[in-house]
Coordinates of C-alpha atoms and ligand atoms in Angstrom, one line a residue:
M565 CA 15.1 15.0 121.2
D566 CA 17.3 17.0 118.4
F567 CA 16.2 18.3 115.4
S568 CA 19.0 20.2 113.7
L569 CA 21.6 19.2 111.7
T570 CA 25.5 18.2 111.7
T571 CA 27.4 21.0 110.7
E572 CA 28.9 18.4 108.6
E573 CA 24.7 17.7 107.1
R574 CA 24.6 21.5 106.4
E575 CA 27.8 22.2 104.9
I576 CA 27.3 18.7 102.8
R577 CA 23.7 20.2 102.2
D578 CA 24.3 23.4 101.7
W579 CA 27.0 22.6 98.9
V580 CA 24.3 20.4 96.9
R581 CA 22.2 23.3 97.5
T582 CA 24.4 26.0 95.6
F583 CA 25.0 23.8 93.3
I584 CA 21.6 23.0 91.8
R585 CA 20.8 26.4 92.1
R586 CA 24.2 28.1 89.8
E587 CA 24.9 25.1 88.1
V588 CA 21.4 23.2 87.3
M589 CA 18.2 25.8 87.9
P590 CA 19.6 28.0 84.9
L591 CA 19.4 25.2 82.6
E592 CA 15.4 25.1 82.8
Q593 CA 13.5 26.8 79.7
E594 CA 16.1 25.2 77.9
V595 CA 15.1 21.6 79.3
L596 CA 10.9 22.8 79.0
R597 CA 11.7 23.8 75.6
R598 CA 13.7 21.0 74.2
E599 CA 11.9 19.1 75.8
R600 CA 8.3 20.5 74.7
A601 CA 10.3 19.7 70.6
G602 CA 10.2 16.4 71.6
Q603 CA 13.7 16.4 72.6
P604 CA 15.1 14.5 75.7
G605 CA 15.8 17.6 78.2
L606 CA 19.1 17.1 79.1
T607 CA 22.5 15.5 76.7
A608 CA 24.7 13.6 77.7
D609 CA 26.9 15.2 76.7
E610 CA 25.2 17.8 79.7
R611 CA 24.5 15.4 82.3
D612 CA 28.2 14.0 82.4
E613 CA 29.6 17.8 82.7
L614 CA 27.3 18.8 85.3
Q615 CA 28.4 15.3 87.8
L616 CA 31.6 15.3 86.7
K617 CA 31.4 19.6 87.5
A618 CA 30.4 18.0 90.9
K619 CA 32.8 15.3 91.0
A620 CA 35.9 17.5 90.9
A621 CA 33.8 18.8 94.4
G622 CA 34.1 15.4 95.9
F623 CA 30.1 14.8 95.2
W624 CA 30.3 11.1 93.5
G625 CA 28.8 8.5 94.4
L626 CA 26.5 9.0 96.9
Q627 CA 25.6 5.5 98.0
T628 CA 28.6 3.8 97.2
P629 CA 30.5 2.6 99.9
E630 CA 33.9 4.5 100.3
S631 CA 35.8 1.5 99.2
H632 CA 34.4 2.2 96.0
G633 CA 35.1 5.3 95.5
G634 CA 31.8 6.8 96.6
M635 CA 31.0 8.9 99.9
G636 CA 28.9 6.4 102.0
L637 CA 26.4 8.4 102.9
S638 CA 23.9 7.7 104.9
A639 CA 19.7 7.7 104.4
V640 CA 19.4 10.8 106.7
M641 CA 22.0 12.9 104.2
T642 CA 21.1 11.2 100.7
A643 CA 17.0 12.0 101.9
L644 CA 18.4 16.0 102.8
L645 CA 20.3 15.8 98.7
M646 CA 17.1 14.7 98.1
V647 CA 15.7 17.4 99.0
E648 CA 17.5 19.7 97.2
I649 CA 17.8 17.5 93.6
G650 CA 13.7 17.6 93.8
K651 CA 13.7 20.7 93.8
T652 CA 14.1 21.3 90.2
F653 CA 13.2 19.4 87.7
V654 CA 16.2 19.1 85.5
P655 CA 16.7 15.2 85.0
F656 CA 19.6 15.2 86.9
Q657 CA 21.6 13.0 89.5
F658 CA 25.1 13.1 90.0
G659 CA 27.2 10.3 89.2
G660 CA 29.3 7.6 90.5
D661 CA 26.2 4.9 91.7
A662 CA 25.2 1.8 90.9
D663 CA 22.2 -0.9 92.0
N664 CA 22.8 -2.1 95.2
I665 CA 22.6 -6.0 93.8
L666 CA 25.9 -5.3 91.8
Y667 CA 27.2 -6.2 95.1
H668 CA 26.0 -9.5 95.3
A669 CA 27.9 -9.7 91.4
N670 CA 31.8 -12.1 92.1
E671 CA 35.2 -11.2 91.2
E672 CA 34.2 -11.3 87.7
Q673 CA 31.0 -9.9 88.0
Q674 CA 31.8 -6.8 88.9
Q675 CA 34.8 -6.0 86.8
C676 CA 32.8 -6.0 84.2
Y677 CA 29.5 -4.4 85.4
L678 CA 29.7 -3.2 88.9
L679 CA 32.4 -1.6 88.8
P680 CA 31.9 0.2 85.3
T681 CA 28.3 1.2 86.2
I682 CA 30.1 3.7 89.0
A683 CA 31.9 4.4 86.4
G684 CA 29.0 5.6 84.4
E685 CA 31.2 3.7 81.5
R686 CA 27.6 0.3 81.7
K687 CA 23.8 1.5 82.2
S688 CA 21.6 -1.2 83.5
C689 CA 18.4 -1.7 84.2
F690 CA 16.1 -3.5 86.8
A691 CA 13.4 -4.7 84.7
I692 CA 11.2 -7.5 86.5
T693 CA 7.5 -6.0 85.7
E694 CA 6.3 -7.5 83.1
P695 CA 2.3 -7.3 81.1
G696 CA 1.0 -10.0 83.2
A697 CA 3.1 -8.5 86.5
G698 CA 3.3 -5.8 88.1
S699 CA 2.5 -5.9 91.7
D700 CA 1.8 -9.2 91.9
A701 CA 5.5 -8.9 90.9
K702 CA 5.5 -13.0 92.3
A703 CA 3.2 -13.9 88.7
I704 CA 6.4 -12.8 85.8
R705 CA 6.5 -16.1 83.5
T706 CA 8.7 -14.8 82.1
S707 CA 11.6 -18.4 81.8
A708 CA 15.1 -19.5 81.5
R709 CA 15.5 -23.0 80.8
K710 CA 18.3 -24.4 81.0
D711 CA 20.5 -25.8 78.3
G712 CA 23.9 -27.5 78.8
T713 CA 25.1 -25.0 80.8
D714 CA 23.5 -22.1 79.6
W715 CA 20.0 -20.9 80.0
I716 CA 17.5 -19.8 77.5
I717 CA 15.6 -17.3 77.8
N718 CA 12.3 -15.6 76.7
G719 CA 9.1 -13.0 77.6
E720 CA 8.6 -9.6 78.0
K721 CA 9.2 -6.9 80.4
T722 CA 7.2 -4.3 80.8
F723 CA 8.3 0.0 81.7
I724 CA 11.5 -0.1 82.7
T725 CA 13.3 3.0 83.1
G726 CA 16.6 3.4 81.1
G727 CA 16.2 0.1 79.5
N728 CA 15.9 2.4 76.4
E729 CA 19.8 3.3 76.9
A730 CA 21.1 0.5 78.7
D731 CA 24.0 -1.5 78.5
F732 CA 22.9 -4.3 80.8
A733 CA 19.6 -5.9 81.9
M734 CA 19.3 -7.4 85.5
V735 CA 16.6 -9.7 84.1
F736 CA 13.8 -11.6 87.0
A737 CA 13.6 -15.0 85.3
V738 CA 11.7 -17.8 86.1
T739 CA 13.8 -21.1 86.8
D740 CA 12.0 -23.3 88.7
P741 CA 7.8 -23.3 87.8
E742 CA 7.1 -25.4 90.9
R743 CA 8.5 -23.0 93.6
G744 CA 8.0 -19.8 92.1
A745 CA 8.5 -16.8 93.7
N746 CA 10.0 -19.5 96.6
G747 CA 13.4 -20.3 95.6
G748 CA 11.8 -20.2 91.7
V749 CA 13.4 -17.4 90.5
T750 CA 16.8 -16.3 89.0
C751 CA 18.4 -12.7 88.8
F752 CA 21.4 -12.8 84.7
L753 CA 22.8 -9.8 83.8
V754 CA 21.8 -10.1 80.4
D755 CA 24.5 -7.6 78.3
R756 CA 22.2 -6.3 75.8
D757 CA 24.2 -7.3 72.3
M758 CA 23.7 -10.6 74.2
G759 CA 20.2 -10.2 72.1
W760 CA 17.3 -8.2 73.4
K761 CA 15.8 -5.2 72.4
S762 CA 13.9 -2.5 73.7
E763 CA 11.0 -0.1 72.7
P764 CA 10.2 3.2 74.3
I765 CA 7.3 3.1 75.9
D766 CA 5.5 6.7 75.4
T767 CA 3.9 7.8 78.3
M768 CA 2.6 11.3 79.6
G769 CA 5.5 12.5 81.2
E770 CA 9.1 13.0 80.5
W771 CA 10.6 9.7 80.9
A772 CA 9.8 7.1 78.2
P773 CA 10.4 3.5 79.5
A774 CA 10.8 0.7 77.5
A775 CA 9.2 -2.6 77.1
L776 CA 12.4 -5.3 76.7
I777 CA 11.8 -8.0 74.7
F778 CA 13.8 -11.2 75.3
D779 CA 13.2 -14.0 72.5
N780 CA 15.0 -17.1 73.5
V781 CA 18.8 -15.1 74.4
R782 CA 21.0 -17.4 75.2
V783 CA 23.2 -16.7 78.1
P784 CA 26.0 -18.4 80.1
D785 CA 25.9 -19.8 84.4
S786 CA 28.6 -16.8 84.2
Q787 CA 25.6 -14.5 84.3
I788 CA 23.2 -15.6 87.6
L789 CA 24.0 -12.6 89.5
G790 CA 24.0 -14.6 93.4
E791 CA 22.4 -17.7 93.4
V792 CA 20.1 -19.6 91.4
G793 CA 16.2 -19.3 93.2
N794 CA 17.4 -16.9 95.1
G795 CA 16.4 -14.1 92.8
F796 CA 13.2 -12.8 94.5
Q797 CA 14.6 -12.2 97.2
L798 CA 17.2 -9.1 95.1
A799 CA 14.6 -8.0 93.5
M800 CA 12.8 -7.4 96.7
Q801 CA 16.2 -5.9 98.1
W802 CA 17.3 -3.6 94.4
I803 CA 12.9 -1.9 95.2
G804 CA 13.4 -1.8 99.2
R805 CA 16.5 0.3 98.5
G806 CA 15.0 3.4 99.1
R807 CA 11.0 4.7 98.9
Y808 CA 12.6 6.7 101.4
L809 CA 14.2 8.5 98.5
I810 CA 10.6 8.8 96.1
P811 CA 9.1 10.9 98.6
A812 CA 11.9 12.6 99.7
R813 CA 12.3 14.2 95.9
A814 CA 8.7 14.7 96.2
L815 CA 9.4 17.2 99.3
G816 CA 11.9 19.8 97.1
S817 CA 9.6 19.6 94.2
C818 CA 6.8 20.4 96.4
E819 CA 8.6 22.6 98.6
R820 CA 9.4 24.7 95.2
L821 CA 6.3 24.5 94.0
L822 CA 4.9 26.5 97.3
E823 CA 7.3 28.8 96.7
M824 CA 6.1 29.8 93.1
G825 CA 2.4 29.9 95.0
I826 CA 4.3 32.1 97.6
D827 CA 5.6 34.5 95.4
Y828 CA 2.5 34.5 92.7
A829 CA -0.6 34.5 95.5
N830 CA 1.1 37.8 96.2
T831 CA 2.1 40.0 92.8
R832 CA -1.7 38.6 91.3
E833 CA -3.9 41.3 92.1
T834 CA -8.1 40.3 91.2
F835 CA -10.7 42.3 92.3
G836 CA -8.8 45.6 93.4
K837 CA -6.0 43.5 95.6
P838 CA -3.7 40.5 95.7
I839 CA -5.7 37.2 95.9
A840 CA -3.2 36.7 98.5
D841 CA -5.6 38.6 100.9
R842 CA -8.3 35.8 100.4
Q843 CA -8.5 32.9 102.4
A844 CA -9.7 30.4 99.7
I845 CA -5.8 31.0 98.6
Q846 CA -4.6 31.4 102.6
W847 CA -5.8 27.9 103.1
M848 CA -3.8 26.6 99.7
I849 CA -1.0 28.2 101.5
A850 CA -1.7 27.5 104.9
D851 CA -2.8 23.2 104.0
S852 CA 0.5 22.5 101.8
S853 CA 3.0 23.8 103.6
V854 CA 0.8 21.3 107.1
E855 CA 0.9 18.9 104.7
I856 CA 5.2 20.1 103.8
E857 CA 6.2 19.9 107.6
A858 CA 4.6 16.3 107.9
L859 CA 6.1 15.2 104.7
R860 CA 9.2 16.1 105.2
W861 CA 9.8 14.6 109.4
L862 CA 8.1 11.2 107.5
V863 CA 11.3 10.8 104.9
L864 CA 13.5 11.5 107.9
H865 CA 12.1 9.4 110.2
A866 CA 12.1 7.0 107.7
A867 CA 15.3 7.3 106.3
W868 CA 17.1 7.6 109.7
L869 CA 15.5 4.3 110.3
V870 CA 16.8 2.5 107.1
D871 CA 20.0 4.1 108.9
T872 CA 19.4 2.5 112.6
D873 CA 16.9 0.1 112.3
G874 CA 16.8 -1.5 108.6
G875 CA 14.2 -4.0 109.8
V876 CA 10.9 -4.6 109.4
A877 CA 9.6 -0.9 111.3
S878 CA 12.1 0.9 107.9
R879 CA 10.7 -1.0 105.6
H880 CA 6.9 0.1 107.4
A881 CA 7.7 4.4 107.8
Q882 CA 9.6 3.9 103.6
S883 CA 5.8 2.8 102.6
I884 CA 4.4 5.4 105.0
A885 CA 6.3 8.1 103.8
K886 CA 5.5 6.7 100.5
L887 CA 2.8 6.6 101.1
Y888 CA 1.5 10.5 101.9
G889 CA 4.3 11.6 99.8
A890 CA 3.0 10.9 96.2
T891 CA -0.7 11.3 98.2
K892 CA 0.2 14.8 99.7
A893 CA 2.4 16.1 96.7
N894 CA -0.2 15.8 94.1
E895 CA -2.4 17.5 96.2
I896 CA 0.2 20.8 96.5
V897 CA 0.7 21.0 92.5
D898 CA -2.9 20.4 91.9
R899 CA -2.8 23.5 94.3
V900 CA -0.5 25.7 93.1
L901 CA -1.3 24.5 89.3
Q902 CA -5.2 26.5 91.3
I903 CA -3.2 29.6 92.5
H904 CA -1.9 30.7 88.9
G905 CA -5.2 30.2 87.6
G906 CA -4.8 31.0 83.7
M907 CA -1.7 30.3 84.2
G908 CA -0.8 27.0 85.8
Y909 CA -3.0 25.5 82.7
T910 CA -0.1 26.9 80.5
R911 CA 3.1 25.1 79.3
E912 CA 4.2 28.4 79.8
L913 CA 5.2 27.8 83.1
P914 CA 6.6 24.4 84.5
I915 CA 3.4 23.4 86.6
E916 CA 1.9 21.7 84.5
R917 CA 5.3 19.0 83.8
W918 CA 5.6 18.8 87.5
Y919 CA 2.1 17.6 87.5
R920 CA 2.4 15.6 85.2
E921 CA 5.4 14.2 86.4
L922 CA 4.5 13.8 90.5
R923 CA 1.5 11.6 89.2
L924 CA 4.3 8.5 88.7
A925 CA 4.6 8.4 92.8
R926 CA 1.6 7.5 92.9
I927 CA 2.8 4.8 90.8
Y928 CA 5.9 3.1 90.5
E929 CA 8.9 1.3 93.6
G930 CA 4.9 0.2 94.8
T931 CA 1.2 2.0 94.5
D932 CA -0.3 4.0 97.1
E933 CA -2.9 1.1 97.8
I934 CA 1.1 -2.2 97.6
Q935 CA 1.4 0.8 100.4
R936 CA -1.7 0.8 102.0
R937 CA -1.5 -2.6 101.8
T938 CA 2.3 -3.3 103.5
I939 CA 1.1 -0.7 106.5
A940 CA -1.7 -2.8 106.8
N941 CA -1.2 -5.9 106.8
N942 CA 2.2 -5.4 109.1
L943 CA 0.0 -3.9 112.0
L944 CA -2.8 -6.5 111.4
R945 CA 0.0 -8.7 111.8
G946 CA 0.9 -7.5 114.4
K947 CA 5.0 -6.7 113.2
V948 CA 4.5 -3.1 113.8
K949 CA 2.8 -1.4 117.2
P950 CA 0.1 1.7 116.6
T951 CA 2.2 3.8 118.5
G952 CA 5.5 4.0 115.8
S953 CA 9.3 3.4 116.2
L954 CA 8.7 4.9 119.3
G955 CA 6.9 2.5 121.0
Ligands
FAD1772 C1 7.3 5.4 84.2 C2 7.2 4.2 84.9 C3 8.9 3.3 86.1 C4 8.9 2.3 86.3 N1 10.4 1.1 86.5 C5 10.3 -0.3 86.5 C6 11.3 -0.8 86.4 O1 12.4 0.0 86.0 N2 11.6 -1.8 86.7 C7 10.7 -2.4 86.4 O2 10.6 -3.7 87.3 N3 9.3 -1.7 86.6 C8 9.0 -0.9 86.7 N4 8.0 0.0 87.0 C9 6.4 -1.1 86.9 C10 6.2 -0.4 88.1 O3 6.2 -0.4 88.9 C11 4.4 -0.9 88.4 O4 3.0 -0.2 87.2 C12 3.9 -1.2 89.4 O5 4.0 -1.6 89.9 C13 2.1 -0.9 89.0 O6 2.1 -2.0 88.2 P1 1.2 -2.5 87.3 O7 1.5 -0.9 86.2 O8 1.0 -3.9 86.3 O9 -0.7 -2.2 87.7 P2 -1.4 -2.8 88.5 O10 -0.9 -3.8 89.7 O11 -1.7 -3.8 86.8 O12 -2.2 -2.6 89.1 C14 -3.4 -2.1 88.5 C15 -3.8 -1.5 90.1 O13 -4.8 -1.7 90.4 C16 -3.8 -2.1 92.0 N5 -4.4 -3.3 92.8 C17 -3.3 -4.0 92.3 N6 -2.9 -5.3 93.4 C18 -4.3 -5.1 94.2 C19 -4.1 -4.6 95.7 N7 -4.4 -6.0 96.0 N8 -5.2 -4.2 95.8 C20 -5.0 -3.3 95.8 N9 -5.4 -2.8 94.3 C21 -4.4 -3.3 93.8 C22 -2.8 -0.9 91.6 O14 -2.8 -0.6 92.8 C23 -3.4 -0.3 90.6 O15 -4.0 0.9 90.9 C24 7.2 1.5 86.3 C25 6.1 2.2 86.2 C26 6.2 3.3 85.2 C27 4.8 3.8 85.4

């Protein structure tokens, strides 16, 4: 068994590590200052500038196929890069990626949605959650009623990431109430100027998702993504595109937080000695390190299964990595805050920001409870074995 990176993987990872350290981390204090003044951490121009700098070095569209001008990186490589991105709280991501389900678009839709999204000219959002349907996504009520060759969409979506900025939404609506999620849900590509409205939702984190309101929004047949009735499968494909990415990013944050905890423990003195000399502090550092190490291999193993298997084993491993990563990241940020004592609780340091941000990992793209449900169901129904992917 070989746990080492190839030379190419190491080079790509190291380039991104350096880029994040030199170009992105220096913005951290300004990002904190702005966020605390109620402004976005990065302006769109600053984000574009960073993305173009990375693009000039070939870092564009990490998972976009090479045929579409991207890097077509494997899941393992993408996970390794996500760890690096997670080391800073600056809201940066590489440009050039589009939602996986937009590749189901027909030729005309590709010109209008997929290609401009890859180029960074248009922004999408993925809208399935509703006030009455979150974990139970099959319970969505937003409806699309046929009217001649058009469809009339009515309903409300909630917690939609990017919904305040998006030019178009991938909206999931019930087109056949009797069939529901089994062939009765359809995905529509709906431009903002077709009539939907968005309202920001204030959260404890630094990103505001949106509520989307569809009040008799009329769209032609040509806005259907894929086939009528296969929307629920598309939604599951979008959600399943990379559950390993959330814990990968959390892993990077935990590595950085642990470094902060170690530095502080070595320099902060109480009762005439650095707190690093106290077993209570050492155990917090040791436990965090063990969990970070375990998380690293859960994430990379899940990503490796995405690359090599792509079936139930990979979905199972991703649920395990997401559950473990989300819960442990929250424990680790709490310990690091504790090591910093009162300073950890202040807004002078970014720990409280990370504390608020990492809390989300336990909720979106499948809560802890839903991951446990998936993991248990896979085992109880014999879809996977307790012995894991090595058999
Ligand atoms: C910041 C943010 C961004 C988001 N971005 C998007 C987005 O871009 N697009 C989108 O469509 N959605 C998005 N979501 C929605 C997110 O996916 C849902 O919030 C999540 O799936 C949980 O749904 P819910 O909030 O309705 O909670 P509920 O489903 O009402 O769950 C409430 C509680 O009950 C638990 N629970 C539910 N069912 C069970 C069960 N069967 N067994 C045990 N426990 C259960 C849950 O785990 C949770 O603890 C976002 C959410 C947030 C907060």
